[in-house]
Coordinates of N, CA and C in Angstrom, one line a residue:
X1 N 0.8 -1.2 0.0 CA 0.0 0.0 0.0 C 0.9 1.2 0.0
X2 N 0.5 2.4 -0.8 CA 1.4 3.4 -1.0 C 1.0 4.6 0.2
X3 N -0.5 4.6 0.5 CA -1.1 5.8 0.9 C -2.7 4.7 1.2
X4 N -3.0 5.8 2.2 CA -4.5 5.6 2.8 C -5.4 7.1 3.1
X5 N -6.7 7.0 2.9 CA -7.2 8.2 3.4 C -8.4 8.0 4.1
X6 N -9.0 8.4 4.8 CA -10.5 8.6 5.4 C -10.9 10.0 5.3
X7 N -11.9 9.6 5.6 CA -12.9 10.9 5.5 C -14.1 10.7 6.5
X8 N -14.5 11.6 7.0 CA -15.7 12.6 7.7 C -16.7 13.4 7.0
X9 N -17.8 13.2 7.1 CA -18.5 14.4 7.2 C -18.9 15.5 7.6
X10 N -18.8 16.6 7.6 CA -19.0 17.4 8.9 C -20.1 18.5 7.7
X11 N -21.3 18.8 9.1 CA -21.9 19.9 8.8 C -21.5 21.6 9.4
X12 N -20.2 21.5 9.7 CA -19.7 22.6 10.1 C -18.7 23.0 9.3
X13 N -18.8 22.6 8.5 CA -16.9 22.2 7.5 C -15.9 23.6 7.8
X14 N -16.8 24.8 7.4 CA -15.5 26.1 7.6 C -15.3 26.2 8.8
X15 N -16.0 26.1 9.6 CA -15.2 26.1 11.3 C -14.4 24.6 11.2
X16 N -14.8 23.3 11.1 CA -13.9 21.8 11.2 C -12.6 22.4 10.3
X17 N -12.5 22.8 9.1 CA -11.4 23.3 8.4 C -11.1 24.2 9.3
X18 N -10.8 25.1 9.4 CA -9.9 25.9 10.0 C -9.5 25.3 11.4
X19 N -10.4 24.8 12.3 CA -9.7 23.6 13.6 C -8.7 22.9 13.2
X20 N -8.8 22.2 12.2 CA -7.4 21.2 11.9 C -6.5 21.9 11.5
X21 N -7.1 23.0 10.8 CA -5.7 23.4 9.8 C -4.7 24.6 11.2
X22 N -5.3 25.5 11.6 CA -5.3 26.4 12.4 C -5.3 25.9 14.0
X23 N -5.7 25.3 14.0 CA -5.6 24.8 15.9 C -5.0 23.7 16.0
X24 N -5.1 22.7 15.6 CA -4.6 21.4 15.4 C -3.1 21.4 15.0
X25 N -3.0 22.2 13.4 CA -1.7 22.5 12.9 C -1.8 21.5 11.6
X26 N -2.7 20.4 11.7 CA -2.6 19.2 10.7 C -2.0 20.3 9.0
X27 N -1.2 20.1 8.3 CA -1.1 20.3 6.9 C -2.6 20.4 5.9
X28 N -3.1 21.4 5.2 CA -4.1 21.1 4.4 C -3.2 21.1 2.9
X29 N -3.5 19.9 2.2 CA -3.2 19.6 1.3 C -3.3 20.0 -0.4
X30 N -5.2 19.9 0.3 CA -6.1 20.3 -0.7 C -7.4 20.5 -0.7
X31 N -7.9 21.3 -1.3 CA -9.6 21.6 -0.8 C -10.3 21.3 -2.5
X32 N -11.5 21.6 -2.1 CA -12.4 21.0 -3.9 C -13.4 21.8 -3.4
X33 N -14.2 22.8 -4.0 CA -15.6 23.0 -4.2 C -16.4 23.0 -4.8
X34 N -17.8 22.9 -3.7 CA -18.8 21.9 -4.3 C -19.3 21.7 -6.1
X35 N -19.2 20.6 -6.2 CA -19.3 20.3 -7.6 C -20.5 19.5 -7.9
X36 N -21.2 19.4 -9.1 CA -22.5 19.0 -9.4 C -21.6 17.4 -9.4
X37 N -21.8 16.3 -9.4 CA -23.8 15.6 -9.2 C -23.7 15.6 -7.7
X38 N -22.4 15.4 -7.0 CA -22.2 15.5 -5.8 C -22.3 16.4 -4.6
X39 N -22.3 18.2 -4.8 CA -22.5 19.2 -4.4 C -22.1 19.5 -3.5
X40 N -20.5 19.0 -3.0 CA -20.4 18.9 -1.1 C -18.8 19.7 -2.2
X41 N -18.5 20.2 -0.8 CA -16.5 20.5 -0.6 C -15.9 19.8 0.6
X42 N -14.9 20.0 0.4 CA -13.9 18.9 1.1 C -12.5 19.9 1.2
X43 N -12.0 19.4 1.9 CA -10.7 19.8 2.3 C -9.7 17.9 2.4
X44 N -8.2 18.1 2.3 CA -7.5 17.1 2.7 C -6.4 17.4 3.3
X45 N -6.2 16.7 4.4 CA -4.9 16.8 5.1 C -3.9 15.7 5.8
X46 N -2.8 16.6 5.5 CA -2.0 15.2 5.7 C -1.9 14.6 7.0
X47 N -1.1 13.6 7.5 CA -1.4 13.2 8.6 C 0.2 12.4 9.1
X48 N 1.2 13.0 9.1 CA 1.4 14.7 8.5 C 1.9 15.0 7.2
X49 N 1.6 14.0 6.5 CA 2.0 14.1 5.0 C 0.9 13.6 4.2
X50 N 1.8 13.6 2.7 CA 0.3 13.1 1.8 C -0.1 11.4 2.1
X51 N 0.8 10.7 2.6 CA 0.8 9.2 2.4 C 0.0 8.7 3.4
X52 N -0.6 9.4 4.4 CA -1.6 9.2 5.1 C -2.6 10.7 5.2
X53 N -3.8 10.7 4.8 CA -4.1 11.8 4.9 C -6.0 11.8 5.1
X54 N -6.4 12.7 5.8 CA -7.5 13.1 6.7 C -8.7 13.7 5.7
X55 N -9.6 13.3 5.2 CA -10.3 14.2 4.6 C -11.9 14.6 4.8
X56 N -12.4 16.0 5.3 CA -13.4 16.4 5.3 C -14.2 17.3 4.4
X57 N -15.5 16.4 3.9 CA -16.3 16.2 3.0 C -17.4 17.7 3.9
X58 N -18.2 18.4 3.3 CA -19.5 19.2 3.8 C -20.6 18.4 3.7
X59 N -21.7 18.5 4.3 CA -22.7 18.1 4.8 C -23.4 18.6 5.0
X60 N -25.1 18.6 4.0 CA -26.2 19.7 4.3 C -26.8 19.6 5.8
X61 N -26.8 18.0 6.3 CA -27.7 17.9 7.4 C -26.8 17.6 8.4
X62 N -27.5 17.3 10.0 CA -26.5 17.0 10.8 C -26.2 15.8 11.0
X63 N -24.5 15.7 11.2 CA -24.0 14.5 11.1 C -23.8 13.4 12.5
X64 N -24.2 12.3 12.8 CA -24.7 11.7 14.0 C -22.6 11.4 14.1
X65 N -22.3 12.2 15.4 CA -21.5 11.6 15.9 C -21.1 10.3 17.4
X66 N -20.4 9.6 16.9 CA -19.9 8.6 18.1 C -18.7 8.6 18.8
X67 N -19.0 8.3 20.0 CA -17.8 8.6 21.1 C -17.0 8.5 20.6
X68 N -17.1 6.8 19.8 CA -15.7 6.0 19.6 C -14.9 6.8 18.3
X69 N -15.1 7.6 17.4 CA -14.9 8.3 16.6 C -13.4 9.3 17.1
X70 N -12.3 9.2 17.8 CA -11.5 9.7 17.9 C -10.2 9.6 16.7
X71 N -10.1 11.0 16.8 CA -8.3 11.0 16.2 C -7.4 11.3 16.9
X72 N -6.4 10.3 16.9 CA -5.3 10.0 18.0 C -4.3 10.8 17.5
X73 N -3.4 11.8 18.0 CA -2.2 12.0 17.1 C -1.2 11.8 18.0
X74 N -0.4 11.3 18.0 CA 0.7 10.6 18.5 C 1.7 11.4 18.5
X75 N 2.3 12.5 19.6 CA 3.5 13.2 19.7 C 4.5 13.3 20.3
X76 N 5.7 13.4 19.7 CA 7.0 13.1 20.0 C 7.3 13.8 21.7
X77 N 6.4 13.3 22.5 CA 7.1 13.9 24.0 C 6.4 14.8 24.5
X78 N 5.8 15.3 26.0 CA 5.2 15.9 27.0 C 5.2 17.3 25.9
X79 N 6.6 17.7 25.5 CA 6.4 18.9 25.1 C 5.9 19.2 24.1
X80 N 6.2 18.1 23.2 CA 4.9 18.4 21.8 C 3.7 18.6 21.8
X81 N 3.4 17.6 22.8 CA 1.4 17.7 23.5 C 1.2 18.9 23.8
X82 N 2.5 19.4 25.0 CA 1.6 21.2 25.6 C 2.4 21.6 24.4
X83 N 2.9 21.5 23.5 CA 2.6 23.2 22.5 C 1.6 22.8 21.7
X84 N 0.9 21.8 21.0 CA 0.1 21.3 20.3 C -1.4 21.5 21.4
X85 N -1.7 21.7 22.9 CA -2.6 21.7 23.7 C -2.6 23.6 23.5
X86 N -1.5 24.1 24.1 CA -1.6 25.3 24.2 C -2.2 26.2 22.5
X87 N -1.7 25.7 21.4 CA -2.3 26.3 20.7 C -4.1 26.3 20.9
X88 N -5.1 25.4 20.9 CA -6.1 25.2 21.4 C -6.5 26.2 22.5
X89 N -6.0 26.0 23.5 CA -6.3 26.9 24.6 C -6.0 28.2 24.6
X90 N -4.9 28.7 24.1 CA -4.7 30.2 24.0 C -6.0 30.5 22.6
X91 N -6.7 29.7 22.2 CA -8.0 29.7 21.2 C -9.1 29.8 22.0
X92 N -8.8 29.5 23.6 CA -10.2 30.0 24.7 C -10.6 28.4 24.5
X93 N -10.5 27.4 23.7 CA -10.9 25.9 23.8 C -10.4 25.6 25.2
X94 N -11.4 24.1 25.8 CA -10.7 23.8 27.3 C -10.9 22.6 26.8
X95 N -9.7 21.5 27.9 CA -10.0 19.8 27.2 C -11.5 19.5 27.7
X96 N -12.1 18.4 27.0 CA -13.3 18.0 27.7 C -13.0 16.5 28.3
X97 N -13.8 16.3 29.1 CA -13.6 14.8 29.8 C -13.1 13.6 28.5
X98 N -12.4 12.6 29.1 CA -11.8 11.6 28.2 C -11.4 10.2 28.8
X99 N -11.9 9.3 28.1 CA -11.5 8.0 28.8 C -10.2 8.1 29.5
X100 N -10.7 7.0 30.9 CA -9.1 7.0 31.7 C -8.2 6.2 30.8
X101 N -8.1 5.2 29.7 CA -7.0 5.4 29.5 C -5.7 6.5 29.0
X102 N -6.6 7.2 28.1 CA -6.1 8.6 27.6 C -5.1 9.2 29.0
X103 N -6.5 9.3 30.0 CA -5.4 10.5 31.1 C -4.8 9.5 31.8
X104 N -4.6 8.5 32.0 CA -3.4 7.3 32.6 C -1.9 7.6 31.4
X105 N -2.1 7.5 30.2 CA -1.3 8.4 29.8 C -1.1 9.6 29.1
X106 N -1.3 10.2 30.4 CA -1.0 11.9 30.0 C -1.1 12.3 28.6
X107 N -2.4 11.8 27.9 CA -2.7 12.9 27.1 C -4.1 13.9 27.1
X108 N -4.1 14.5 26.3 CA -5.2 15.7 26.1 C -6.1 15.6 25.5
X109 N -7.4 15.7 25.8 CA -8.6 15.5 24.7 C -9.3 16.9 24.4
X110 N -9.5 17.1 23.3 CA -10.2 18.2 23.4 C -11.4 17.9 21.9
X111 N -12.4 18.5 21.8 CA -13.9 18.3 20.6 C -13.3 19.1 19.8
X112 N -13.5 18.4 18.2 CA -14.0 19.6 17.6 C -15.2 20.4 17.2
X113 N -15.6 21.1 16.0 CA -16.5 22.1 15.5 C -17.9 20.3 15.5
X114 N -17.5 19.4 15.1 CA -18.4 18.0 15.1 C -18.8 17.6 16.4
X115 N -18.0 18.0 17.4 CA -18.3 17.3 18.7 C -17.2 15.6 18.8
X116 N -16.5 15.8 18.0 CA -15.6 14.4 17.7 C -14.2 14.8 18.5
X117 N -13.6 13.6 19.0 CA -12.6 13.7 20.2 C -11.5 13.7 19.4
X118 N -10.7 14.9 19.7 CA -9.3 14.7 19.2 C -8.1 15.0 20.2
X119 N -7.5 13.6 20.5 CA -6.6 13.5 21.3 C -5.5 13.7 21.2
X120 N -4.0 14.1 22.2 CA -2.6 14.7 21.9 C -2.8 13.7 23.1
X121 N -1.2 13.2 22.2 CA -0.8 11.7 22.9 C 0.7 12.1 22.9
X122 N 1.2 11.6 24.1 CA 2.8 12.2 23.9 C 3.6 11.3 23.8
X123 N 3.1 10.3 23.2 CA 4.0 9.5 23.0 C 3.6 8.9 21.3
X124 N 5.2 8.2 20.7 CA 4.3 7.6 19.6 C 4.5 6.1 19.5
X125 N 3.2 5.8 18.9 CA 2.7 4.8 19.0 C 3.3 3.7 17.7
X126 N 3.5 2.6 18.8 CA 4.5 1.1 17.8 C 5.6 1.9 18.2
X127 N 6.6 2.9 18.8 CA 7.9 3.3 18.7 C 8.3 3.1 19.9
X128 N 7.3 3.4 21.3 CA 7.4 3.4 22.4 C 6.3 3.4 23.2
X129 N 6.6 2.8 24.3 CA 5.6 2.4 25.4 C 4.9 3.7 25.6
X130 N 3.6 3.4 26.1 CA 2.7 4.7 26.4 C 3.4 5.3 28.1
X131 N 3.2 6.4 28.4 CA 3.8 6.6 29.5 C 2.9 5.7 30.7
X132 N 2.0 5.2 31.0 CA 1.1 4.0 32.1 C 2.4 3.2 32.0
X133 N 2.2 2.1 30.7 CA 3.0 1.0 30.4 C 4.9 1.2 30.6
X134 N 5.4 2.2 30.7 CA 6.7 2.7 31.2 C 6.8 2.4 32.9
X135 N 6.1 3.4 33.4 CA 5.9 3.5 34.5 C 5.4 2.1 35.4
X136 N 4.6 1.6 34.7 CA 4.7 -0.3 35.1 C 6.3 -0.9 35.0
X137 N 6.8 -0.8 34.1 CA 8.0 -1.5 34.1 C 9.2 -0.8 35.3
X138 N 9.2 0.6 35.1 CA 10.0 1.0 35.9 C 10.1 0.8 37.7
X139 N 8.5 0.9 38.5 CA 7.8 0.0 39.5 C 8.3 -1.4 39.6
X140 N 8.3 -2.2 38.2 CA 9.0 -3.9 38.6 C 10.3 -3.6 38.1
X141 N 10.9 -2.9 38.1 CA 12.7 -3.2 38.3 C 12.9 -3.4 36.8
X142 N 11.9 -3.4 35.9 CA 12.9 -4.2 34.7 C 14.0 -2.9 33.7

């Protein structure tokens, strides 16, 4: 496989576009607008490049969101999270509640313009243990 992409709906799309691109930081790639037989715009973004990449479609009606609906982004260390949290908050956004595994390791949840959970994880994922799973081993001596 060279590349993968998903997509969202969102009935908010110019506020969801500007969250990711603008608060989040995610790359926008590319946008499309609306075109006949299909009539929606879209934006795409990398994640953090083109080889994986994020894309949100518009939506006349509203779109039914699910908890389990989160985007994880996986960052290089405590300090990437708070400058990646701090952009959000100096935006007047606050985190919203988040499963305990999230806050077991210290990361940050915050909604976007959808009501969908986007998490800052300081650690990355497949490279290194989550900071819980550290902290276990460090406790048994290993």
């Amino acid at each position: 496989m060279g590349a993968i992409r998903f997509a969202r709906r969102t009935n908010h799309f110019q506020e969801t576009v500007a969250f990711y691109r603008d608060l989040v930081g995610l790359p926008l790639l590319l946008t499309f607008d609306a075109h006949e037989p299909d009539s929606f715009e879209g934006a795409v973004f990398g994640l953090p490049d083109a080889s994986v990449n994020f894309e949100l479609v518009s939506s006349a009606e509203p779109v039914p969101v699910d908890r389990h609906e989160e985007l994880v982004l996986y960052l290089g260390g405590p300090q990437a999270r708070d400058t990646a949290v701090r952009r959000l908050t100096d935006a007047g956004l606050t985190p919203c509640e988040q499963y305990e595994y999230w806050t077991a390791n210290e990361s940050v949840t915050f909604l976007d313009p959808d009501g969908r959970e986007v998490v800052f994880a300081p650690w990355i994922f497949g490279a290194e243990l989550p900071p819980a799973a550290r902290k276990r081993q460090a406790q048994q001596g290993r």
